[in-house]
Tab-separated table of C-alpha atoms in Angstrom:
chain	number	residue	atom	x	y	z
A	1	MET	CA	0.000	0.000	0.000
A	2	ARG	CA	2.842	2.375	0.848
A	3	LYS	CA	4.410	1.723	-2.543
A	4	SER	CA	1.195	2.689	-4.316
A	5	LEU	CA	0.950	5.918	-2.336
A	6	LEU	CA	4.571	6.667	-3.151
A	7	PHE	CA	3.868	6.034	-6.859
A	8	LEU	CA	0.826	8.317	-6.777
A	9	SER	CA	2.815	11.135	-5.187
A	10	PHE	CA	5.403	10.891	-7.992
A	11	PHE	CA	2.617	10.859	-10.589
A	12	TRP	CA	1.283	14.180	-9.326
A	13	LEU	CA	4.800	15.659	-9.501
A	14	LEU	CA	5.066	14.604	-13.142
A	15	TYR	CA	1.626	16.035	-13.878
A	16	ALA	CA	2.566	19.323	-12.239
A	17	HIS	CA	5.582	19.806	-14.519
A	18	LYS	CA	3.676	19.793	-17.799
A	19	VAL	CA	3.257	23.008	-19.726
A	20	ASN	CA	2.088	23.529	-23.302
A	21	LEU	CA	3.291	25.947	-25.961
A	22	PHE	CA	1.282	26.897	-29.040
A	23	VAL	CA	3.177	28.883	-31.699
A	24	TYR	CA	1.720	30.477	-34.829
A	25	VAL	CA	2.433	33.264	-37.321
A	26	LYS	CA	-0.052	36.112	-37.822
A	27	ASP	CA	0.264	39.685	-39.115
A	28	ASN	CA	4.024	39.317	-39.764
A	29	LYS	CA	4.528	38.337	-36.109
A	30	VAL	CA	5.233	35.075	-34.356
A	31	TYR	CA	2.884	34.488	-31.416
A	32	CYS	CA	3.764	32.136	-28.554
A	33	GLU	CA	1.000	31.129	-26.133
A	34	GLY	CA	1.844	29.187	-22.994
A	35	TYR	CA	-0.677	27.366	-20.836
A	36	TYR	CA	-0.875	24.580	-18.246
A	37	PRO	CA	-2.905	21.370	-18.715
A	38	ASP	CA	-5.778	22.828	-16.693
A	39	GLY	CA	-6.015	25.739	-19.173
A	40	LYS	CA	-4.434	28.413	-16.951
A	41	LYS	CA	-2.232	30.890	-18.806
A	42	VAL	CA	1.516	31.004	-18.149
A	43	LYS	CA	2.056	34.523	-16.810
A	44	GLY	CA	5.631	35.833	-16.819
A	45	GLY	CA	7.055	32.715	-18.456
A	46	VAL	CA	10.440	33.193	-20.125
A	47	ILE	CA	10.464	32.658	-23.891
A	48	ARG	CA	13.801	32.007	-25.592
A	49	VAL	CA	14.121	31.921	-29.371
A	50	TYR	CA	16.998	30.007	-30.989
A	51	ASP	CA	18.041	29.387	-34.568
A	52	LYS	CA	18.800	25.958	-36.036
A	53	GLU	CA	22.384	26.115	-34.738
A	54	LYS	CA	21.028	26.719	-31.189
A	55	LYS	CA	22.273	30.317	-31.216
A	56	PRO	CA	20.052	32.539	-29.002
A	57	LEU	CA	18.228	35.188	-31.023
A	58	LEU	CA	15.706	36.673	-28.611
A	59	THR	CA	14.429	36.468	-25.035
A	60	GLY	CA	11.148	37.771	-23.634
A	61	LYS	CA	8.330	37.115	-21.153
A	62	THR	CA	4.693	36.168	-21.574
A	63	ASP	CA	2.050	38.715	-20.564
A	64	GLU	CA	-1.038	38.225	-18.341
A	65	ASN	CA	-2.709	36.314	-21.178
A	66	GLY	CA	0.224	33.929	-21.517
A	67	ILE	CA	1.216	35.459	-24.871
A	68	PHE	CA	4.553	36.674	-26.204
A	69	SER	CA	4.945	37.959	-29.756
A	70	PHE	CA	7.851	39.140	-31.853
A	71	ILE	CA	8.715	40.122	-35.398
A	72	PRO	CA	11.423	37.791	-36.707
A	73	LYS	CA	14.577	39.535	-37.938
A	74	VAL	CA	15.795	36.562	-39.992
A	75	LYS	CA	13.972	34.011	-42.072
A	76	LYS	CA	15.311	30.693	-40.758
A	77	ASP	CA	14.027	27.736	-38.790
A	78	LEU	CA	13.385	28.759	-35.186
A	79	LYS	CA	13.233	26.784	-31.962
A	80	ILE	CA	11.128	28.419	-29.258
A	81	VAL	CA	11.471	27.374	-25.612
A	82	LEU	CA	9.050	28.340	-22.843
A	83	ASP	CA	10.370	28.169	-19.282
A	84	ALA	CA	7.503	28.642	-16.825
A	85	GLY	CA	9.760	28.051	-13.807
A	86	MET	CA	10.125	25.141	-11.375
A	87	GLY	CA	10.777	22.618	-14.134
A	88	HIS	CA	7.860	23.589	-16.370
A	89	LYS	CA	9.288	23.642	-19.919
A	90	ALA	CA	7.908	23.312	-23.422
A	91	GLU	CA	9.444	23.595	-26.876
A	92	ALA	CA	8.096	24.313	-30.333
A	93	GLU	CA	9.634	24.764	-33.742
A	94	ILE	CA	8.646	26.972	-36.619
A	95	LYS	CA	9.949	26.405	-40.144
A	96	ALA	CA	11.417	29.252	-42.197
A	97	GLU	CA	8.726	28.898	-44.865
A	98	GLU	CA	6.049	29.670	-42.236
A	99	LEU	CA	7.684	32.994	-41.346
A	100	PRO	CA	6.601	36.253	-42.966
A	101	MET	CA	8.689	37.974	-45.595
A	102	ILE	CA	11.494	39.933	-44.015
A	103	GLU	CA	11.387	43.552	-45.145
A	104	LYS	CA	14.550	44.407	-47.071
A	105	GLU	CA	15.977	47.890	-46.955
A	106	ASN	CA	16.079	49.686	-50.289
A	107	ARG	CA	19.566	49.437	-51.741
A	108	GLU	CA	21.307	51.879	-54.029
A	109	GLY	CA	21.067	50.842	-57.629
A	110	GLU	CA	17.785	48.977	-57.050
A	111	LYS	CA	15.312	49.707	-59.820
A	112	LYS	CA	12.529	52.005	-58.745
A	113	GLU	CA	8.993	51.142	-59.794
A	114	GLU	CA	6.661	53.550	-61.511
A	115	SER	CA	4.440	55.487	-59.117
A	116	GLY	CA	1.203	53.886	-60.380
A	117	SER	CA	2.336	50.261	-59.980
A	118	ILE	CA	2.463	48.086	-56.892
A	119	LYS	CA	5.571	46.161	-55.926
A	120	LYS	CA	5.464	42.405	-55.725
A	121	GLU	CA	6.511	42.524	-52.053
A	122	GLU	CA	3.743	44.999	-51.216
A	123	LEU	CA	1.174	42.809	-52.932
A	124	LYS	CA	2.397	39.762	-51.014
A	125	LYS	CA	2.193	41.727	-47.769
A	126	LEU	CA	-1.372	42.889	-48.498
A	127	VAL	CA	-2.521	39.388	-49.434
A	128	SER	CA	-0.828	37.997	-46.320
A	129	GLU	CA	-2.614	40.532	-44.099
A	130	VAL	CA	-6.013	39.666	-45.584
A	131	ILE	CA	-5.378	35.937	-45.202
A	132	ASP	CA	-4.205	36.418	-41.597
A	133	GLU	CA	-7.360	38.391	-40.826
A	134	LYS	CA	-9.553	35.632	-42.247
A	135	LEU	CA	-7.621	32.885	-40.462
A	136	THR	CA	-7.744	34.466	-36.983
A	137	PRO	CA	-10.913	32.572	-35.945
A	138	ILE	CA	-9.310	29.325	-37.100
A	139	TYR	CA	-6.170	30.047	-35.038
A	140	LYS	CA	-8.331	30.650	-31.973
A	141	PHE	CA	-10.301	27.459	-32.588
A	142	LEU	CA	-7.112	25.422	-33.022
A	143	LEU	CA	-5.660	26.861	-29.826
A	144	LYS	CA	-8.833	25.980	-27.913
A	145	GLU	CA	-8.782	22.430	-29.324
A	146	GLU	CA	-5.081	22.050	-28.495
A	147	LYS	CA	-5.765	23.102	-24.901
A	148	GLU	CA	-8.661	20.648	-24.601
A	149	LYS	CA	-6.568	17.848	-26.094
A	150	ASN	CA	-3.748	18.397	-23.601
A	151	LYS	CA	-5.951	18.549	-20.510
A	152	ILE	CA	-5.565	15.631	-18.173
A	153	LEU	CA	-8.939	14.958	-16.633
A	154	LEU	CA	-9.507	13.629	-13.132
A	155	ARG	CA	-11.441	10.656	-14.523
A	156	GLU	CA	-8.386	9.685	-16.614
A	157	ILE	CA	-6.167	9.833	-13.542
A	158	ILE	CA	-8.571	7.769	-11.449
A	159	GLY	CA	-8.992	5.317	-14.330
A	160	GLY	CA	-5.208	4.904	-14.603
A	161	ILE	CA	-4.916	4.337	-10.864
A	162	GLY	CA	-7.714	1.758	-11.106
A	163	TYR	CA	-5.857	-0.134	-13.833
A	164	ILE	CA	-2.667	-0.170	-11.775
A	165	LEU	CA	-4.468	-1.358	-8.637
A	166	GLY	CA	-6.249	-4.008	-10.712
A	167	ILE	CA	-2.944	-5.321	-12.037
A	168	PHE	CA	-1.518	-5.439	-8.504
A	169	GLY	CA	-4.661	-7.290	-7.390
A	170	ILE	CA	-4.294	-9.912	-10.124
A	171	ILE	CA	-0.598	-10.372	-9.303
A	172	SER	CA	-1.335	-10.769	-5.586
A	173	LEU	CA	-4.125	-13.266	-6.418
A	174	PHE	CA	-1.709	-15.422	-8.425
A	175	LEU	CA	0.951	-15.168	-5.717
A	176	LYS	CA	-1.591	-16.137	-3.048
A	177	LYS	CA	-2.762	-19.191	-5.053
A	178	LYS	CA	0.858	-20.197	-5.620
A	179	ASN	CA	1.558	-20.125	-1.863
A	180	VAL	CA	-1.553	-22.179	-0.985
């Protein structure tokens, strides 16, 4: 019995150290949302952004809504790490092709467009903004579904404990019959 109580106390420690990170790109920004399995937002969690070579690019903190956002300076694969303190960590990756176009400074010698035409980059930016606006409800829905999927319910915990106790019961039954 003491062993089962010891196991259960370790289980709760493992459960307590889970944190989730949802990362998406919207309006030329990368948004990072941190939350615990019970749906609570990670407030003041440290976000670290690394490139593919594990070189640190950026550090910040989540706000009261568990959100941190930034405009990427380079278009490369990024690894984002959320540290919510006391062992709560989560990681996410974002591919370079998911990142918005990085604005390039006008260079000398670059051909200037006629005043009545629209640049290809400007058109891409406008289309991207419209698409982002239309996709916002989908992002919110996906985030809600992700949170629901990662929740560990009390009935699942009790069910798991029941399975474990059942297995111990079957083992003790066989051991008891063997000794008789």
